[in-house]
Coordinates of C-alpha atoms in Angstrom, one line a residue:
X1 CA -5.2 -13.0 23.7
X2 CA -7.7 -10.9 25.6
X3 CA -5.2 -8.4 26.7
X4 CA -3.9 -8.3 22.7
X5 CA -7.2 -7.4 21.8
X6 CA -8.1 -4.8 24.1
X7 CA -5.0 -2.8 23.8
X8 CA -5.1 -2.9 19.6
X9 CA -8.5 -1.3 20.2
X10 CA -6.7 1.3 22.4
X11 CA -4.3 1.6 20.1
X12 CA -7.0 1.9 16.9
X13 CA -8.7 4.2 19.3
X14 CA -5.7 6.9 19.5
X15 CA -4.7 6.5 15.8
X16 CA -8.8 7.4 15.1
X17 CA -8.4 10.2 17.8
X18 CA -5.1 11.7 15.7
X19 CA -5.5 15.1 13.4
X20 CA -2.4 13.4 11.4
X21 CA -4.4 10.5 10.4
X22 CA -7.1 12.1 8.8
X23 CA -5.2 14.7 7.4
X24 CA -2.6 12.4 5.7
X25 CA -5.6 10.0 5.0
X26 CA -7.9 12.6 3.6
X27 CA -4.8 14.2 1.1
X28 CA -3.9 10.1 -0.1
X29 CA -7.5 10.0 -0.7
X30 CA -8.3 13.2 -2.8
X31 CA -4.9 12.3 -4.6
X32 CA -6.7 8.9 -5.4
X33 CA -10.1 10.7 -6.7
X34 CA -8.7 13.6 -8.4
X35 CA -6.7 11.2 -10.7
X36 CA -9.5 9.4 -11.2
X37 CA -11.4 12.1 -12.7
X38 CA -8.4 12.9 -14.6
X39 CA -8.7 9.3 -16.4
X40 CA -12.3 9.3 -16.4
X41 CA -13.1 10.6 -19.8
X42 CA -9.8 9.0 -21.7
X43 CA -11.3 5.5 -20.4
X44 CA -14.8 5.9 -21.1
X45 CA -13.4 7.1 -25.2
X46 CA -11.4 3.8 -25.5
X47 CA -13.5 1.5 -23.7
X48 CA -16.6 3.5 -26.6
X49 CA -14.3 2.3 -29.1
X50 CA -13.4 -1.1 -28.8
X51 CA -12.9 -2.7 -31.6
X52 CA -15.4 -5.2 -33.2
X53 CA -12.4 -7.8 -32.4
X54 CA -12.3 -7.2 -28.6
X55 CA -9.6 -4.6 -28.8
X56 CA -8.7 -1.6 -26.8
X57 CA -6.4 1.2 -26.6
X58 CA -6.3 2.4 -23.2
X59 CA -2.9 3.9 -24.5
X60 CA -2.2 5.7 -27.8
X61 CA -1.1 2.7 -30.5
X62 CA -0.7 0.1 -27.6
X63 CA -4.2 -1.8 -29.1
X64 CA -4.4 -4.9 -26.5
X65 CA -7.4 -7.2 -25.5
X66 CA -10.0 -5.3 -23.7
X67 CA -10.6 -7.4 -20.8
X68 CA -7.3 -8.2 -19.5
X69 CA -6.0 -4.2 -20.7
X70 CA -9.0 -2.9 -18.1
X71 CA -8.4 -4.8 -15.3
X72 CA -4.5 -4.3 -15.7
X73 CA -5.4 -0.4 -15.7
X74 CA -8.2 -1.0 -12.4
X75 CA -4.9 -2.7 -10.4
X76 CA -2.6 -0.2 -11.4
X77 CA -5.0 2.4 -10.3
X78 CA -4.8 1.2 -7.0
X79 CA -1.4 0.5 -7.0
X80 CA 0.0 4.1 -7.5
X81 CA -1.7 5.0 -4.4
X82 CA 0.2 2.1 -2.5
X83 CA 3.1 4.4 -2.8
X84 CA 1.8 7.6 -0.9
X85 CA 0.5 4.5 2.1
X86 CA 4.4 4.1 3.8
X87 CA 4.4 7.9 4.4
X88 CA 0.8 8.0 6.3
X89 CA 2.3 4.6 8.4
X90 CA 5.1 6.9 9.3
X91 CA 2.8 9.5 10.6
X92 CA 0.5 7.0 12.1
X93 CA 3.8 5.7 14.1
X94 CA 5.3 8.4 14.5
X95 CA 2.5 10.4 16.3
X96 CA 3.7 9.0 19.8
X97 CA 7.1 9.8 19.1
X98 CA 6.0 13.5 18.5
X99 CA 3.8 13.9 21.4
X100 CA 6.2 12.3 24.0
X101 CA 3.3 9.4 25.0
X102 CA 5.7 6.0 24.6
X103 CA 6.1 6.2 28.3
X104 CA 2.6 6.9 28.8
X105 CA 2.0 3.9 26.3
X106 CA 4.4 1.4 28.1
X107 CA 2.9 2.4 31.5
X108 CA -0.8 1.3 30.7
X109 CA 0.6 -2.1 28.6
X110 CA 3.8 -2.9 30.2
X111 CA 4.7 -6.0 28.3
X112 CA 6.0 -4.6 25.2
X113 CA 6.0 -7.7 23.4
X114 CA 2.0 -7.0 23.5
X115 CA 2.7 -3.2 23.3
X116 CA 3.9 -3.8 19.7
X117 CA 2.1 -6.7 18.5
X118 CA -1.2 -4.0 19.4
X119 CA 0.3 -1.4 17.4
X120 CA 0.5 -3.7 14.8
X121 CA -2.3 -4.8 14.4
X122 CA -4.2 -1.5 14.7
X123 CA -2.0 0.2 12.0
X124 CA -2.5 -2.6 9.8
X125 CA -6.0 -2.4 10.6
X126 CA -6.3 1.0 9.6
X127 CA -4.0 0.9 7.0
X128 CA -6.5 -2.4 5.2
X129 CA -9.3 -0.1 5.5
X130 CA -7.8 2.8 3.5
X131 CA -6.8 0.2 1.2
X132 CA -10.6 -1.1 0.9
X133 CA -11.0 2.4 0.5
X134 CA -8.5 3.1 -2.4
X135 CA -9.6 0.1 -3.9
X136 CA -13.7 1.0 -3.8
X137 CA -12.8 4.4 -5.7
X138 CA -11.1 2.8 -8.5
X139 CA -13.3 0.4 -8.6
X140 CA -16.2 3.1 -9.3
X141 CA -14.8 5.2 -11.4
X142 CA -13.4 1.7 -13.8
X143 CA -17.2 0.9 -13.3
X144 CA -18.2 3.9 -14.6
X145 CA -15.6 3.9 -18.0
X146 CA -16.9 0.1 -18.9
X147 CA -20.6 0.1 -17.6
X148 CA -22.1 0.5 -21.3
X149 CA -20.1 -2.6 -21.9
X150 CA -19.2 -4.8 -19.7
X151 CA -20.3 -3.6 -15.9
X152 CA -19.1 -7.0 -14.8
X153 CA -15.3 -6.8 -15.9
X154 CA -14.5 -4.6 -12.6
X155 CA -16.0 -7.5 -10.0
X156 CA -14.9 -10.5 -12.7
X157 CA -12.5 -13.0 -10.9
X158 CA -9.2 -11.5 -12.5
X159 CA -10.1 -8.2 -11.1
X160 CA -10.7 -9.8 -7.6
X161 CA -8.0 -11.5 -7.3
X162 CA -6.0 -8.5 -8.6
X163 CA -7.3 -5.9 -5.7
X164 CA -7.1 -8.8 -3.2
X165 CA -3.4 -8.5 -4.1
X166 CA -3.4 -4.8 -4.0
X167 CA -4.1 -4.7 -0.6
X168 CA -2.0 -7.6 0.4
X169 CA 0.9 -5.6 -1.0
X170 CA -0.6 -1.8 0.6
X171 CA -0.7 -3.4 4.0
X172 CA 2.0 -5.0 4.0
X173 CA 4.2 -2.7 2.5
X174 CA 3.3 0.1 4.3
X175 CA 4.0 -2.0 7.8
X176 CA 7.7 -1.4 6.5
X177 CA 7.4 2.3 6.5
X178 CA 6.0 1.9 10.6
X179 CA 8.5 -0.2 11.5
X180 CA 11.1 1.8 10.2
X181 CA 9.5 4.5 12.4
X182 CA 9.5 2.4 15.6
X183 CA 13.2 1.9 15.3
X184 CA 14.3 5.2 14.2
X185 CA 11.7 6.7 16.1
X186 CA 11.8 9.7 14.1
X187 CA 8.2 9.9 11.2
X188 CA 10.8 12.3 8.9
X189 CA 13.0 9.0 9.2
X190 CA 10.7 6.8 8.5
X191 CA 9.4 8.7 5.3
X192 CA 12.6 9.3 4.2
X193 CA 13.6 5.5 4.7
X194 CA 10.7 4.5 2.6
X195 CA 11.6 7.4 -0.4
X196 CA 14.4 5.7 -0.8
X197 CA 13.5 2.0 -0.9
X198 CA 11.0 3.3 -3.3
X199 CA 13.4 5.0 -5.2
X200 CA 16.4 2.2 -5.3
X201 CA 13.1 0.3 -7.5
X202 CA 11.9 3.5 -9.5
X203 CA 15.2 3.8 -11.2
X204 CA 15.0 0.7 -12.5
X205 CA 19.0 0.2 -12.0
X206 CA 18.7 -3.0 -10.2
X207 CA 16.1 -4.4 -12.3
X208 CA 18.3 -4.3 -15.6
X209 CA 21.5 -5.2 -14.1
X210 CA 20.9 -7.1 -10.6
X211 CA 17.5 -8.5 -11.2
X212 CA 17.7 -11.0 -8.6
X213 CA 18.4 -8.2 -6.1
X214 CA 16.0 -5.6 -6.9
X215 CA 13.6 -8.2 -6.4
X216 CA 13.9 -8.4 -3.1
X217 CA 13.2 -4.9 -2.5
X218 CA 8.9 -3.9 -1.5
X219 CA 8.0 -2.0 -4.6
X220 CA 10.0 -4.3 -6.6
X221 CA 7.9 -7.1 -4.8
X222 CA 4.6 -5.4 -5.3
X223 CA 5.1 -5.2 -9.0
X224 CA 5.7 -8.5 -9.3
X225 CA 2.5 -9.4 -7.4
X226 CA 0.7 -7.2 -9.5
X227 CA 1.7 -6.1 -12.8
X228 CA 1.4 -8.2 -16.1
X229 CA 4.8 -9.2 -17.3
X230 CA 4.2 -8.8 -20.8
X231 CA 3.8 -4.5 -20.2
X232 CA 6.3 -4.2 -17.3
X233 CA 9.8 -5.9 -16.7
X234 CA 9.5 -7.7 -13.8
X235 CA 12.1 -9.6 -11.7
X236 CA 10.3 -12.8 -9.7
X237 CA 7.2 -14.6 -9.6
X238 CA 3.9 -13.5 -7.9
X239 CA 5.1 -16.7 -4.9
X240 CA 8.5 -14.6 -4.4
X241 CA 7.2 -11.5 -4.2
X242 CA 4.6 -12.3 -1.8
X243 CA 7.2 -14.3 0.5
X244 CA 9.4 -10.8 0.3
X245 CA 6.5 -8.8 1.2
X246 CA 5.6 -10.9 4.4
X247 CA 9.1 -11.0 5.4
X248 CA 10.1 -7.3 5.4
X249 CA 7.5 -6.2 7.7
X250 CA 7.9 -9.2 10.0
X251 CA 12.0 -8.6 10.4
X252 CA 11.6 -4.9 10.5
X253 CA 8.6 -5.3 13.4
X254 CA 10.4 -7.8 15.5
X255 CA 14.0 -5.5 15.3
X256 CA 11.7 -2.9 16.2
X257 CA 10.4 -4.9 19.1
X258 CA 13.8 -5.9 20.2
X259 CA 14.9 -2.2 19.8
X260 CA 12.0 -1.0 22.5
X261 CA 13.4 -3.9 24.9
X262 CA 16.2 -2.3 24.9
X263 CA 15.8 1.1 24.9
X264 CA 14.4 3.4 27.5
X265 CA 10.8 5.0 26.3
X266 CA 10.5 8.7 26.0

C-alpha cells in the first residue's frame, strides 16, 4: 500500500508539472464560466418572476415548479462540462506517450500492476478536483440567479445529491477516455475514441430504437444518473447507470493493464 501511495503522488506530481494539464484545464474551465455568464441574466429574469404559485420558466412556455426546474438546470450545468472531461484524461494520459517517459516510468515503479493502479488514481484525483471545481462555479452563479429567493435551493438535499452524482459520473466517465489512451497509446486516439462514444448517444438513434443498448453506453449512463425523466428520454434507472459507469472504466483500466504486461514500453 505504501509503495501505491507514494508513486500516485509521483504520478499527481508530473500531471501537476504538465503545460497540457493546465492548459486543457484552464480552456474546460473558462468554457464552464463564460456559459455561465451567458445564463446569468435569463435565470435571474425567471427566477424574478416566479409565479405566486411556485412556477418558473427557465425555458420559454415550459412553466414547471421552481424548485425542482433550478436544481435540474444547476445539474445540467455541470453536466455539459462532463463532456469536454474525456478529452483533458486523454491529454493527461497521453502526455507520457508524447514525451517518450513510459520506460522512464516503468524503470522507477517496475511492477506495473502498481504502475497503473498509481496512474489511476492520480488521474482520477485530478480529474474529482476539476469536477469540485466545475461543480463550485455553477453552484455560484445558480446562487447568484435565486439568492433574492431562495439562497438555500443550490445546497438543498436534491441539489447535493444531484452534484454528488455529477462528479461520480465526470470521474468516472472520463477514466474511460484514459484508458482508452493507455491502450491505444495514442491522446488523438483516445479523444477520438471518446467523440465517438459520445456521439453514438447524442444522436439519440439507440435511444429510440435499441433503448436497452444505448444504455449501456457512458453518456447514455450519465443521463440516466442525472437527468429528470419527465424532460429527457431516458433508457435505465439511476442503479443501472451507475453499475455501467463503474464497469467501463474498471474493464477498460484492467485491458489497459494487461496490454502494458504485454507490451514493451517506449
Amino acid at each position: 500500500m505504501s509503495v501505491v501511495l507514494a508513486a500516485t503522488r509521483a504520478e499527481l506530481t508530473k500531471i501537476l508539472t504538465l503545460r497540457g494539464t493546465w492548459t486543457v484545464t484552464g480552456v474546460i474551465l473558462a468554457l464552464h464560466l463564460l456559459i455561465c455568464v451567458a445564463n446569468l441574466r435569463q435565470n435571474t429574469e425567471a427566477v424574478a418572476n416566479i409565479t405566486p404559485d411556485g412556477l418558473i420558466e427557465l425555458f420559454a412556455g415550459l412553466p414547471r415548479p421552481a424548485h425542482p426546474a433550478i436544481v435540474d438546470f444547476l445539474i445540467s450545468s455541470s453536466f455539459q462540462m462532463g463532456l469536454f472531461l474525456p478529452a483533458l484524461a486523454a491529454v493527461l494520459a497521453g502526455q507520457e506517450f508524447r514525451a517518450r517517459q513510459l520506460g522512464q516510468s516503468v524503470l522507477a515503479v517496475p511492477r506495473r500492476d502498481v504502475l497503473v493502479t498509481a496512474k489511476t488514481l492520480a488521474v482520477a484525483a485530478y480529474l474529482l478536483c476539476v469536477s469540485l471545481v466545475v461543480a463550485g462555479i455553477s453552484t455560484a452563479f445558480m446562487y447568484a440567479a435565486v439568492r433574492r429567493w431562495d439562497p438555500t435551493v443550490v445546497t438543498s438535499d436534491d441539489a447535493l445529491l444531484g452534484q454528488s452524482r455529477f462528479l461520480t459520473f465526470a470521474v468516472l466517465s472520463a477514466l474511460v477516455a484514459y484508458a482508452l489512451t493507455l491502450i491505444a497509446r495514442s491522446t488523438l486516439i483516445g479523444i477520438i475514441a471518446s467523440v465517438a462514444l459520445i456521439a453514438v448517444t447524442m444522436t439519440q438513434v439507440l435511444a429510440v430504437f435499441v433503448p436497452a443498448l444505448d444504455a449501456l453506453f457512458p453518456l447514455s449512463a450519465g443521463r440516466n444518473l442525472l437527468l429528470n425523466p419527465e424532460d429527457s428520454r431516458l433508457t435505465a434507472g439511476p442503479a443501472h447507470a451507475l453499475v455501467v459507469l463503474v464497469l467501463w472504466p474498471v474493464l477498460t483500466t484492467a485491458l489497459a493493464g494487461l496490454l502494458l504486461h504485454r507490451r514493451d514500453t517506449r
